Amino acid sequence: MNTMKLSLVAFAGLIALGSAPDASAEGRRTNTLAKDVAVRHRRLLVKNRFELAPLFESTINADFRHVVGGGLKMEYHLSDMLSFGVVGVASTALNTGLVDKISNTLLMADTGPTNPEPTQDQFLQRLNTMPIHGAAYVSLTPWYGKLSAFSQAYVAFDFYFQAGVSFAQLNSDCTVCTDTSEGDPENPTHTPQPKDDAPLNSGGRAGLYLGGGIHVFLNDFIALDLTFRDYAFSDNPSGADYNADGFVGNSPTLGDDNRFIHHIFFGAGLSIMFPTAVKRTP
Amino acid sequence: MKPLRMRALRRLPVLFVALAVVGSAAIAQPKKGGAKPPTPPPKGGDSGEIEGTKPGAKAPAAGDAGEIEMGDPDKPQPSGDLGADLAAADAKDAAVKAEPVKKTPLSWKDILVVVRKPFLKVRRTELTPMFGTTMNDNMVKHITLGGELAYYLTDVLAIGVEGHYYIDTFGEPFDLVARQARRLPTVNKYNWSAALDFHYVPVYGKFAVLDRKLVAWEVAFTAGIGAGQSEVIPRDTKFPGFTNLLIMPNVGATMRFFLSKWLTVNVGIRDYIFYDHFEPPNRAVGMNASAEDAKANADGALINNVMFQLSLSFWLPTSFEYTTFR
């Protein structure tokens, strides 16, 4: 840990050293440009504009099921740097390669309470899906600029960072989960193995939202919008016993197998800015 | 003969300096007769476009449209004093604002301003210690410590060598799958890798941070070919693992942010592609018990090991100079 901290300090120190202003420039006579804004006559590509962006989104770190879907982002830019908005996505779920590898080796039929191994159906039906998710957020756009691609295309871009609240609707439908104790180990219907417990990973969730992305403006009012989004909320994607207490629960007192999980998505959208005409700074 | 040549060589700089002093003094002197008084601005005209013609000059003929006069020999030449220059510029600006603007087919949109690139890389060496982490493997996560040495043949093309040492850790699903599904995952860890890389930089730009500080950046694409080693992590530790030598082509993209003439910060994604061999499903006494037998009956799979990389680059020589055409 000490080595890691030392490395981080050295990294930060080198960046500070490299980005320090030129010492020879101090005391030099400068004109008013030194205190001026970085860019004059700049196109105000986001200020006082409403952004509407149809988008595609997919998880990038799912353990059991990829969540892939489409949705809409609506955002109003109060100023160059500050905006607020909402994003909502409807999704479907695709098994990861890990799920396919595991399920192909599992038993087809339950061999009784002495065998803790789940059947294919018990394993697959307890995995949950995320049909709907989204967030409400405030967004900060501290960086803007322009880039040249292959010395042919010159386009404006900006980087933005978002924070807010996330929400999601989770769903699982286990028809082979015969234990009806619903997370209560004292319930007489409780069976000794957690393999047939109800997954208890359905329902609405709320949590934190973090995002970061880039707008690449194709013209004055259309931009390519690429974003990494982290919807963080309580979840138990496998629907199985996570805390090794012998049953699947969702009670803070009896035992909860849900935990705070980061659901990281990559999204690509096409932002349309309204009004379509842009203004310039002085 | 040699001493005479030396003397002649010593005289040459003196003569050159003397000529330069005389020449610069002559340029600094105002022309005889002094500067002409400014002529009143022409009346009429339309706003919207700025014309670069000298005051008092004849209006350009129709056939002259599209030509730009860059200087006026009749005007007083700059004195070399920055304060006087600024005052003269302010007065000129005021005069330009006062006079009506004449519309011509030529506009400011026809003038392309090409700003020098803030950072040159040609014939420079980039020394890059780097840190990396796995992006697409939830079972076994690797942290890499490594570096790259690259030489820029041009400002956009470079060739380099890289090397990495891997440190592996098990992810949460590795334990969960074993406990919840009663299955021991078959996984390999990576020990090291090295590659010969080619870099191409097609995208560069600049951005303003909080509307104040300008930062230059660029995007480099990389393709390379190399080798590495993976090692089987046995499901049952009583059976030995084995290692695989891998042919590892790689592709990737890196964003580079310029902090100074000798230091950049880089973030990038690299996909190392290889065909790896894994422990066979059945291992028991008499069946794939030895490392040789297990390796001979290993299962193969194409792997994309996608790494996120963070690095600092130190550039040698630490500075650069522009050379411009005359």
Coordinates of C-alpha atoms in Angstrom, one line a residue:
Chain A
M1 CA 0.0 0.0 0.0
N2 CA 2.8 2.4 0.9
T3 CA 4.4 1.7 -2.5
M4 CA 1.1 2.4 -4.2
K5 CA 0.6 5.7 -2.3
L6 CA 4.2 6.7 -3.1
S7 CA 3.6 5.9 -6.8
L8 CA 0.5 8.0 -6.8
V9 CA 2.2 10.9 -5.1
A10 CA 5.1 10.7 -7.5
F11 CA 2.7 10.6 -10.5
A12 CA 0.8 13.7 -9.2
G13 CA 4.1 15.4 -8.5
L14 CA 5.4 14.8 -12.0
I15 CA 2.1 16.1 -13.5
A16 CA 2.3 19.2 -11.4
L17 CA 5.9 19.7 -12.4
G18 CA 5.2 19.3 -16.0
S19 CA 2.2 21.6 -16.1
A20 CA 3.8 24.3 -14.0
P21 CA 4.0 27.7 -15.7
D22 CA 7.2 28.7 -17.2
A23 CA 9.3 30.5 -14.5
S24 CA 10.9 32.7 -17.1
A25 CA 7.5 34.1 -18.1
E26 CA 7.0 35.6 -14.7
G27 CA 7.7 39.3 -14.6
R28 CA 7.5 39.5 -18.4
R29 CA 5.4 42.2 -19.7
T30 CA 2.2 40.9 -21.1
N31 CA -0.8 42.3 -22.9
T32 CA -4.5 41.9 -22.1
L33 CA -4.7 38.6 -23.8
A34 CA -3.1 37.0 -20.8
K35 CA -6.3 37.6 -18.7
D36 CA -8.7 37.1 -21.6
V37 CA -11.0 34.1 -22.1
A38 CA -9.3 31.1 -23.8
V39 CA -11.4 31.4 -27.0
R40 CA -13.1 34.5 -28.4
H41 CA -15.9 34.5 -31.0
R42 CA -16.7 30.9 -29.9
R43 CA -19.8 29.2 -31.1
L44 CA -22.1 28.6 -28.1
L45 CA -23.0 25.0 -29.0
V46 CA -24.8 24.1 -25.8
K47 CA -25.7 27.3 -23.9
N48 CA -29.4 27.8 -23.5
R49 CA -30.1 24.9 -25.8
F50 CA -32.3 21.8 -25.3
E51 CA -30.6 18.5 -26.1
L52 CA -32.6 15.6 -27.3
A53 CA -30.6 12.4 -27.9
P54 CA -31.9 9.0 -28.9
L55 CA -29.3 6.5 -27.7
F56 CA -28.1 2.9 -27.5
E57 CA -26.6 1.5 -24.3
S58 CA -25.0 -1.7 -23.2
T59 CA -23.3 -3.0 -20.0
I60 CA -19.6 -3.5 -20.2
N61 CA -18.9 -5.4 -17.0
A62 CA -21.9 -7.6 -16.4
D63 CA -21.1 -10.9 -14.7
F64 CA -24.2 -12.9 -15.8
R65 CA -26.4 -10.9 -18.2
H66 CA -25.6 -8.1 -20.5
V67 CA -28.2 -5.4 -20.5
V68 CA -28.6 -4.0 -24.0
G69 CA -31.2 -1.4 -24.9
G70 CA -32.3 1.9 -26.4
G71 CA -33.6 5.1 -24.9
L72 CA -33.7 8.8 -24.8
K73 CA -31.8 11.6 -23.1
M74 CA -33.3 15.0 -22.5
E75 CA -31.1 17.8 -21.2
Y76 CA -31.3 21.5 -20.9
H77 CA -28.1 23.5 -20.8
L78 CA -28.4 26.5 -18.5
S79 CA -25.0 27.8 -19.4
D80 CA -21.8 26.7 -21.2
M81 CA -20.9 24.5 -18.3
L82 CA -24.0 23.6 -16.3
S83 CA -27.0 21.6 -17.4
F84 CA -29.5 19.2 -16.0
G85 CA -31.3 16.3 -17.6
V86 CA -32.8 12.8 -17.5
V87 CA -32.1 9.6 -19.3
G88 CA -34.2 6.6 -19.6
V89 CA -33.5 3.2 -21.3
A90 CA -35.6 0.2 -22.1
S91 CA -33.5 -3.0 -22.3
T92 CA -33.3 -6.6 -23.0
A93 CA -30.9 -9.1 -21.4
L94 CA -28.4 -11.4 -23.0
N95 CA -26.5 -14.2 -21.2
T96 CA -22.8 -13.7 -20.9
G97 CA -20.3 -16.4 -21.9
L98 CA -19.9 -17.3 -18.3
V99 CA -23.5 -18.2 -17.9
D100 CA -23.4 -20.4 -21.0
K101 CA -20.4 -22.2 -19.8
I102 CA -21.8 -22.9 -16.3
S103 CA -25.4 -23.8 -17.4
N104 CA -24.2 -26.3 -19.9
T105 CA -22.5 -28.3 -17.1
L106 CA -25.4 -28.2 -14.6
L107 CA -27.9 -31.0 -13.9
M108 CA -31.2 -30.9 -15.6
A109 CA -33.2 -32.3 -12.6
D110 CA -32.9 -31.7 -8.9
T111 CA -31.3 -34.6 -7.1
G112 CA -32.6 -33.7 -3.7
P113 CA -31.9 -31.6 -0.7
T114 CA -28.5 -33.2 0.1
N115 CA -27.0 -31.9 -3.2
P116 CA -26.3 -28.2 -3.0
E117 CA -25.8 -28.0 -6.8
P118 CA -28.5 -26.0 -8.6
T119 CA -30.2 -27.3 -11.7
Q120 CA -30.0 -25.5 -15.0
D121 CA -33.4 -23.9 -14.5
Q122 CA -32.6 -23.0 -10.9
F123 CA -29.5 -21.2 -12.0
L124 CA -30.9 -19.5 -15.0
Q125 CA -34.3 -18.5 -13.7
R126 CA -32.8 -16.7 -10.7
L127 CA -30.7 -14.4 -12.8
N128 CA -32.4 -11.0 -13.0
T129 CA -33.0 -8.7 -15.9
M130 CA -33.2 -4.9 -16.1
P131 CA -36.1 -4.0 -18.4
I132 CA -36.0 -0.3 -17.5
H133 CA -33.3 2.0 -16.0
G134 CA -32.4 5.6 -16.1
A135 CA -31.2 8.6 -14.1
A136 CA -31.8 12.3 -13.3
Y137 CA -28.6 14.3 -13.1
V138 CA -26.8 17.6 -13.2
S139 CA -24.0 17.9 -15.7
L140 CA -20.8 19.9 -15.7
T141 CA -19.0 20.6 -19.0
P142 CA -15.6 22.0 -18.0
W143 CA -13.7 21.2 -21.2
Y144 CA -14.5 22.2 -24.8
G145 CA -12.3 22.4 -27.9
K146 CA -11.8 21.4 -31.4
L147 CA -10.0 18.6 -33.1
S148 CA -8.6 17.7 -36.5
A149 CA -9.1 14.1 -37.8
F150 CA -6.8 13.0 -40.6
S151 CA -6.2 16.7 -41.4
Q152 CA -9.6 16.7 -43.1
A153 CA -12.4 17.0 -40.6
Y154 CA -12.3 19.8 -38.1
V155 CA -15.0 19.4 -35.5
A156 CA -15.9 20.9 -32.1
F157 CA -16.2 18.7 -29.0
D158 CA -16.7 18.9 -25.3
F159 CA -16.2 16.7 -22.3
Y160 CA -18.8 16.5 -19.6
F161 CA -19.3 14.8 -16.2
Q162 CA -22.6 14.0 -14.6
A163 CA -23.9 13.1 -11.2
G164 CA -27.3 12.4 -9.9
V165 CA -29.8 9.6 -8.9
S166 CA -30.4 6.4 -10.7
F167 CA -33.4 4.2 -10.9
A168 CA -34.0 0.7 -12.3
Q169 CA -36.7 -1.8 -12.5
L170 CA -35.3 -5.3 -12.0
N171 CA -37.1 -8.5 -12.9
S172 CA -36.7 -12.2 -12.3
D173 CA -39.3 -15.0 -12.6
C174 CA -38.3 -18.2 -11.0
T175 CA -41.0 -20.9 -11.5
V176 CA -38.8 -23.7 -10.1
C177 CA -38.0 -21.9 -6.8
T178 CA -40.0 -24.1 -4.4
D179 CA -38.8 -22.6 -1.2
T180 CA -41.5 -20.1 -0.2
S181 CA -40.0 -18.9 3.0
E182 CA -39.1 -15.6 1.2
G183 CA -35.8 -15.0 3.0
D184 CA -37.0 -16.1 6.5
P185 CA -34.9 -19.0 7.7
E186 CA -37.3 -19.5 10.7
N187 CA -40.2 -20.1 8.3
P188 CA -41.3 -23.8 8.4
T189 CA -41.3 -23.9 4.6
H190 CA -37.6 -23.1 4.5
T191 CA -35.5 -25.8 2.9
P192 CA -31.8 -26.4 3.9
Q193 CA -30.3 -25.7 0.5
P194 CA -30.4 -22.1 -0.9
K195 CA -30.5 -23.5 -4.5
D196 CA -34.4 -23.4 -4.6
D197 CA -34.8 -20.2 -2.6
A198 CA -36.7 -17.4 -4.3
P199 CA -34.1 -14.9 -5.7
L200 CA -35.6 -11.8 -4.2
N201 CA -33.9 -9.6 -6.8
S202 CA -37.0 -8.1 -8.5
G203 CA -38.5 -4.7 -8.1
G204 CA -37.7 -1.0 -8.2
R205 CA -34.3 0.3 -7.2
A206 CA -32.9 3.8 -6.6
G207 CA -29.3 4.7 -6.2
L208 CA -26.4 6.9 -7.4
Y209 CA -25.6 7.9 -10.9
L210 CA -22.2 9.0 -12.3
G211 CA -21.4 9.6 -15.9
G212 CA -18.8 11.1 -18.2
G213 CA -18.8 11.5 -21.9
I214 CA -18.0 13.5 -25.0
H215 CA -20.0 15.4 -27.6
V216 CA -18.5 15.5 -31.0
F217 CA -20.4 18.1 -33.0
L218 CA -21.0 17.1 -36.6
N219 CA -22.6 20.5 -37.3
D220 CA -24.1 23.4 -35.4
F221 CA -26.9 21.3 -33.9
I222 CA -26.1 17.6 -34.3
A223 CA -23.5 15.9 -32.2
L224 CA -22.3 12.3 -31.6
D225 CA -22.7 11.6 -27.9
L226 CA -20.5 8.9 -26.3
T227 CA -20.9 8.3 -22.6
F228 CA -19.8 5.9 -19.9
R229 CA -22.6 5.7 -17.2
D230 CA -22.5 4.1 -13.8
Y231 CA -25.9 3.2 -12.3
A232 CA -25.1 2.1 -8.8
F233 CA -27.8 0.5 -6.7
S234 CA -28.5 -2.5 -4.5
D235 CA -28.7 -5.7 -6.5
N236 CA -28.1 -9.4 -6.4
P237 CA -27.7 -10.3 -10.1
S238 CA -27.3 -14.1 -9.5
G239 CA -30.3 -14.3 -7.1
A240 CA -28.2 -16.8 -5.1
D241 CA -26.8 -16.8 -1.6
Y242 CA -24.1 -14.2 -1.6
N243 CA -23.3 -13.8 2.1
A244 CA -23.0 -17.6 2.7
D245 CA -25.6 -17.6 5.5
G246 CA -27.4 -20.6 3.9
F247 CA -30.4 -18.9 2.4
V248 CA -31.3 -16.1 0.0
G249 CA -32.6 -13.0 1.9
N250 CA -33.3 -9.4 1.5
S251 CA -33.8 -8.4 5.1
P252 CA -31.3 -6.1 6.9
T253 CA -31.9 -8.0 10.1
L254 CA -32.2 -11.6 8.9
G255 CA -29.6 -11.3 6.1
D256 CA -29.5 -9.4 2.8
D257 CA -27.8 -10.9 -0.3
N258 CA -28.3 -7.7 -2.2
R259 CA -25.4 -5.3 -2.2
F260 CA -24.4 -2.0 -3.7
I261 CA -23.3 -2.8 -7.3
H262 CA -21.9 -0.6 -10.0
H263 CA -23.7 -1.3 -13.3
I264 CA -21.4 0.3 -15.9
F265 CA -22.8 1.0 -19.3
F266 CA -21.3 2.5 -22.5
G267 CA -23.8 4.5 -24.5
A268 CA -23.8 6.0 -28.0
G269 CA -26.3 8.6 -29.1
L270 CA -27.1 11.3 -31.5
S271 CA -27.8 14.6 -29.8
I272 CA -30.0 17.2 -31.5
M273 CA -29.8 20.7 -30.1
F274 CA -32.7 23.1 -30.1
P275 CA -32.8 25.8 -31.3
T276 CA -30.7 24.7 -34.2
A277 CA -29.0 28.1 -34.7
V278 CA -26.0 28.9 -32.6
K279 CA -24.8 32.2 -31.1
R280 CA -21.2 33.4 -30.7
T281 CA -19.4 34.9 -27.7
P282 CA -17.9 38.4 -28.2
Chain B
M1 CA 47.6 29.1 -45.4
K2 CA 45.7 27.9 -42.3
P3 CA 46.3 31.0 -40.1
L4 CA 45.2 33.2 -43.0
R5 CA 42.0 31.3 -43.4
M6 CA 41.3 31.6 -39.7
R7 CA 41.7 35.4 -39.9
A8 CA 39.4 35.5 -42.9
L9 CA 36.8 33.5 -41.0
R10 CA 37.1 35.9 -38.0
R11 CA 36.6 38.9 -40.2
L12 CA 33.5 37.5 -41.8
P13 CA 31.3 37.7 -38.7
V14 CA 32.4 41.2 -37.9
L15 CA 31.5 42.3 -41.5
F16 CA 28.2 40.5 -41.2
V17 CA 27.3 42.1 -37.9
A18 CA 28.3 45.5 -39.2
L19 CA 26.1 45.1 -42.3
A20 CA 23.2 43.9 -40.1
V21 CA 23.5 46.9 -37.8
V22 CA 23.5 49.3 -40.7
G23 CA 20.6 47.5 -42.4
S24 CA 18.5 47.5 -39.3
A25 CA 19.2 51.1 -38.5
A26 CA 18.2 52.0 -42.1
I27 CA 14.9 50.1 -41.7
A28 CA 14.2 51.7 -38.4
Q29 CA 14.5 55.3 -39.9
P30 CA 11.3 56.9 -41.1
K31 CA 11.3 57.6 -44.8
K32 CA 12.0 61.1 -46.0
G33 CA 9.0 63.3 -45.9
G34 CA 7.5 61.4 -42.9
A35 CA 4.3 59.6 -42.8
K36 CA 1.4 60.7 -45.0
P37 CA -1.5 62.2 -43.0
P38 CA -4.4 59.7 -42.8
T39 CA -6.9 60.2 -45.5
P40 CA -10.6 60.4 -44.5
P41 CA -12.5 57.2 -44.8
P42 CA -14.5 56.7 -47.9
K43 CA -18.2 57.4 -47.5
G44 CA -20.9 54.9 -48.1
G45 CA -20.5 51.2 -48.2
D46 CA -22.1 48.4 -46.4
S47 CA -21.3 46.6 -43.1
G48 CA -20.5 43.0 -42.6
E49 CA -17.2 42.5 -44.3
I50 CA -13.8 44.0 -43.7
E51 CA -11.6 45.1 -46.6
G52 CA -7.9 45.1 -46.4
T53 CA -7.2 48.0 -48.8
K54 CA -5.1 51.0 -47.8
P55 CA -6.9 54.3 -47.0
G56 CA -6.9 56.7 -49.8
A57 CA -6.1 54.1 -52.4
K58 CA -8.3 53.6 -55.5
A59 CA -11.1 51.1 -55.2
P60 CA -10.0 47.8 -56.6
A61 CA -11.0 47.0 -60.1
A62 CA -13.4 44.2 -60.7
G63 CA -10.6 42.0 -61.9
D64 CA -8.7 42.6 -58.7
A65 CA -11.2 40.9 -56.4
G66 CA -9.6 38.2 -54.4
E67 CA -6.2 39.8 -54.0
I68 CA -5.0 40.9 -50.6
E69 CA -2.5 43.6 -50.0
M70 CA -0.4 42.6 -47.0
G71 CA 1.5 45.9 -46.5
D72 CA 1.7 49.6 -47.3
P73 CA 5.1 50.9 -48.1
D74 CA 3.9 54.5 -47.6
K75 CA 3.0 53.9 -44.0
P76 CA 5.5 54.5 -41.2
Q77 CA 7.3 51.4 -40.2
P78 CA 7.1 50.0 -36.7
S79 CA 9.7 51.4 -34.3
G80 CA 10.4 48.2 -32.3
D81 CA 8.9 49.7 -29.1
L82 CA 6.1 47.4 -27.9
G83 CA 4.3 50.3 -26.1
A84 CA 4.3 52.4 -29.1
D85 CA 3.2 49.5 -31.3
L86 CA 0.3 48.8 -29.0
A87 CA -0.7 52.5 -28.9
A88 CA -0.6 52.6 -32.7
A89 CA -2.6 49.5 -32.9
D90 CA -5.3 50.9 -30.6
A91 CA -5.4 54.1 -32.7
K92 CA -5.7 52.0 -35.8
D93 CA -8.5 49.9 -34.3
A94 CA -10.4 53.1 -33.3
A95 CA -10.0 54.4 -36.9
V96 CA -11.3 51.1 -38.3
K97 CA -14.3 51.2 -36.0
A98 CA -15.0 54.8 -36.9
E99 CA -15.0 54.3 -40.6
P100 CA -17.8 52.6 -42.5
V101 CA -16.9 49.2 -43.8
K102 CA -17.0 48.5 -47.5
K103 CA -18.3 45.2 -48.7
T104 CA -16.3 43.3 -51.3
P105 CA -16.5 39.7 -52.5
L106 CA -13.5 39.0 -50.2
S107 CA -14.3 38.3 -46.5
W108 CA -12.5 37.1 -43.4
K109 CA -13.8 33.7 -44.0
D110 CA -11.4 33.4 -47.0
I111 CA -8.4 33.9 -44.7
L112 CA -7.1 30.7 -43.2
V113 CA -5.0 31.1 -40.0
V114 CA -2.8 28.1 -39.5
V115 CA -1.5 28.0 -35.9
R116 CA 1.6 26.1 -35.1
K117 CA 1.2 22.7 -33.5
P118 CA 2.1 23.2 -29.9
F119 CA 4.1 20.1 -29.6
L120 CA 6.5 18.5 -32.2
K121 CA 7.4 14.8 -32.0
V122 CA 9.4 14.2 -35.1
R123 CA 12.8 12.6 -34.3
R124 CA 12.1 12.5 -30.6
T125 CA 12.1 9.5 -28.3
E126 CA 9.2 8.8 -26.0
L127 CA 9.9 7.0 -22.7
T128 CA 6.7 5.8 -21.2
P129 CA 6.3 4.0 -17.8
M130 CA 2.8 2.7 -17.7
F131 CA 0.2 1.1 -15.5
G132 CA -2.7 -1.0 -16.8
T133 CA -5.7 -2.9 -15.6
T134 CA -8.0 -5.6 -17.0
M135 CA -11.3 -4.3 -18.5
N136 CA -13.1 -7.4 -19.7
D137 CA -12.3 -10.3 -17.4
N138 CA -14.3 -10.4 -14.2
M139 CA -12.8 -13.7 -13.1
V140 CA -9.1 -12.9 -13.0
K141 CA -8.1 -9.2 -13.0
H142 CA -4.6 -8.3 -14.0
I143 CA -2.6 -5.2 -13.1
T144 CA 0.3 -4.5 -15.4
L145 CA 3.5 -2.6 -14.7
G146 CA 5.4 -1.8 -17.8
G147 CA 6.8 0.6 -20.2
E148 CA 7.3 1.6 -23.8
L149 CA 10.1 3.2 -25.7
A150 CA 9.0 4.8 -29.0
Y151 CA 10.8 6.8 -31.6
Y152 CA 8.9 9.2 -33.9
L153 CA 10.0 8.9 -37.5
T154 CA 7.6 11.8 -38.4
D155 CA 5.2 13.8 -36.3
V156 CA 2.5 11.2 -36.8
L157 CA 4.3 7.9 -37.2
A158 CA 6.3 6.1 -34.5
I159 CA 7.8 2.7 -33.9
G160 CA 8.3 1.4 -30.4
V161 CA 8.8 -1.6 -28.1
E162 CA 6.8 -2.3 -25.0
G163 CA 7.0 -4.7 -22.1
H164 CA 4.7 -5.6 -19.2
Y165 CA 4.8 -7.6 -16.0
Y166 CA 1.4 -8.9 -14.8
I167 CA 0.0 -9.2 -11.3
D168 CA -3.2 -11.2 -11.0
T169 CA -6.1 -11.1 -8.5
F170 CA -9.3 -13.1 -8.5
G171 CA -12.5 -11.2 -9.0
E172 CA -15.7 -11.6 -7.0
P173 CA -17.4 -13.9 -9.6
F174 CA -14.5 -16.4 -9.2
D175 CA -15.6 -17.2 -5.6
L176 CA -19.3 -16.8 -6.3
V177 CA -19.4 -19.3 -9.1
A178 CA -17.6 -21.8 -7.0
R179 CA -20.0 -21.4 -4.1
Q180 CA -23.3 -20.7 -5.8
A181 CA -23.1 -22.9 -8.8
R182 CA -20.7 -25.4 -7.4
R183 CA -18.4 -25.0 -10.4
L184 CA -14.6 -24.3 -10.3
P185 CA -13.8 -21.8 -13.1
T186 CA -11.0 -22.7 -15.5
V187 CA -8.8 -19.7 -15.6
N188 CA -5.3 -18.7 -16.7
K189 CA -3.1 -15.9 -15.4
Y190 CA -0.6 -13.9 -17.5
N191 CA 3.0 -13.5 -16.5
W192 CA 4.6 -11.1 -19.0
S193 CA 4.2 -9.7 -22.5
A194 CA 6.3 -7.8 -24.9
A195 CA 5.6 -6.3 -28.3
L196 CA 6.9 -4.3 -31.2
D197 CA 4.4 -1.5 -31.9
F198 CA 3.6 1.0 -34.7
H199 CA 1.8 4.2 -33.8
Y200 CA -0.2 6.5 -36.0
V201 CA -1.6 9.9 -34.8
P202 CA -4.5 11.0 -37.0
V203 CA -6.4 13.1 -34.6
Y204 CA -5.1 16.2 -32.7
G205 CA -6.9 19.1 -31.1
K206 CA -7.0 21.4 -28.2
F207 CA -9.6 22.2 -25.5
A208 CA -10.2 24.9 -23.0
V209 CA -10.4 24.0 -19.3
L210 CA -13.0 26.2 -17.5
D211 CA -12.7 28.7 -20.4
R212 CA -9.2 29.6 -19.2
K213 CA -6.4 27.2 -19.9
L214 CA -5.8 25.7 -23.3
V215 CA -4.6 22.1 -23.4
A216 CA -3.5 20.3 -26.5
W217 CA -4.3 16.6 -27.0
E218 CA -4.2 14.0 -29.7
V219 CA -5.3 10.5 -30.4
A220 CA -2.9 7.8 -31.5
F221 CA -3.8 4.4 -32.9
T222 CA -1.5 1.5 -32.3
A223 CA -1.0 -1.9 -33.9
G224 CA 1.7 -4.3 -32.9
I225 CA 2.9 -7.9 -32.7
G226 CA 4.5 -9.5 -29.8
A227 CA 4.7 -12.5 -27.4
G228 CA 3.7 -13.3 -23.9
Q229 CA 3.3 -16.1 -21.4
S230 CA 0.1 -17.4 -19.7
E231 CA 0.0 -19.9 -16.9
V232 CA -2.8 -22.3 -16.0
I233 CA -4.1 -21.9 -12.4
P234 CA -5.0 -25.5 -11.5
R235 CA -8.5 -26.1 -10.2
D236 CA -7.1 -28.7 -7.9
T237 CA -3.7 -27.6 -6.5
K238 CA -2.5 -31.2 -6.2
F239 CA -2.1 -31.2 -10.0
P240 CA 0.6 -29.0 -11.6
G241 CA -0.2 -26.1 -13.9
F242 CA 1.7 -25.3 -17.1
T243 CA 2.7 -22.3 -19.1
N244 CA 1.9 -21.3 -22.6
L245 CA 4.0 -19.1 -24.9
L246 CA 1.6 -16.8 -26.8
I247 CA 1.8 -14.9 -30.0
M248 CA 0.1 -11.6 -29.1
P249 CA -0.9 -9.1 -31.8
N250 CA -2.4 -6.0 -30.3
V251 CA -4.5 -3.0 -31.4
G252 CA -5.4 0.1 -29.4
A253 CA -6.0 3.8 -29.1
T254 CA -4.5 6.3 -26.8
M255 CA -5.4 9.9 -25.9
R256 CA -2.3 12.0 -25.1
F257 CA -2.5 15.3 -23.2
F258 CA 0.4 17.7 -23.5
L259 CA 1.5 19.2 -20.2
S260 CA 4.8 20.6 -21.2
K261 CA 7.5 20.2 -24.0
W262 CA 8.8 17.1 -22.3
L263 CA 5.9 15.6 -20.4
T264 CA 2.5 14.1 -21.5
V265 CA -0.2 12.1 -19.7
N266 CA -1.7 9.2 -21.7
V267 CA -4.9 7.2 -21.2
G268 CA -5.7 4.4 -23.6
I269 CA -7.3 1.1 -24.3
R270 CA -5.3 -1.8 -25.8
D271 CA -6.7 -5.2 -27.0
Y272 CA -4.1 -8.0 -26.8
I273 CA -5.4 -10.8 -29.0
F274 CA -4.1 -14.4 -28.6
Y275 CA -5.0 -18.0 -28.7
D276 CA -4.6 -19.4 -25.2
H277 CA -4.7 -23.0 -23.9
F278 CA -6.6 -23.9 -20.7
E279 CA -6.6 -26.8 -18.3
P280 CA -8.6 -29.8 -19.6
P281 CA -11.9 -30.4 -17.8
N282 CA -10.9 -33.9 -16.6
R283 CA -7.8 -34.2 -14.4
A284 CA -7.3 -37.2 -12.1
V285 CA -4.6 -39.7 -11.3
G286 CA -3.9 -41.3 -14.6
M287 CA -5.7 -38.7 -16.6
N288 CA -3.9 -35.5 -17.5
A289 CA -2.2 -35.7 -14.1
S290 CA 1.2 -34.4 -15.3
A291 CA 1.7 -30.9 -16.7
E292 CA 2.8 -32.4 -20.0
D293 CA -0.3 -34.5 -20.4
A294 CA -2.6 -31.7 -19.4
K295 CA -0.9 -29.3 -21.9
A296 CA -1.1 -31.9 -24.6
N297 CA -4.9 -32.2 -24.1
A298 CA -5.5 -28.6 -23.3
D299 CA -8.6 -26.7 -24.6
G300 CA -7.9 -23.7 -26.8
A301 CA -9.7 -20.4 -27.1
L302 CA -9.2 -17.1 -28.8
I303 CA -8.9 -14.4 -26.1
N304 CA -9.2 -10.7 -26.2
N305 CA -7.5 -9.2 -23.2
V306 CA -8.6 -5.6 -23.2
M307 CA -6.5 -3.4 -20.9
F308 CA -7.0 0.2 -19.7
Q309 CA -3.6 1.9 -19.6
L310 CA -2.5 5.0 -17.8
S311 CA 0.9 6.4 -18.4
L312 CA 3.3 9.3 -18.3
S313 CA 5.6 10.0 -21.3
F314 CA 9.0 11.7 -21.0
W315 CA 10.2 13.1 -24.3
L316 CA 13.8 13.3 -25.3
P317 CA 15.3 15.7 -26.3
T318 CA 13.3 17.7 -23.8
S319 CA 12.7 20.5 -26.2
F320 CA 12.2 21.1 -29.9
E321 CA 12.5 23.9 -32.4
Y322 CA 10.4 24.8 -35.4
T323 CA 12.0 25.0 -38.8
T324 CA 10.0 27.0 -41.3
F325 CA 10.3 27.3 -45.1
R326 CA 11.7 30.5 -46.4

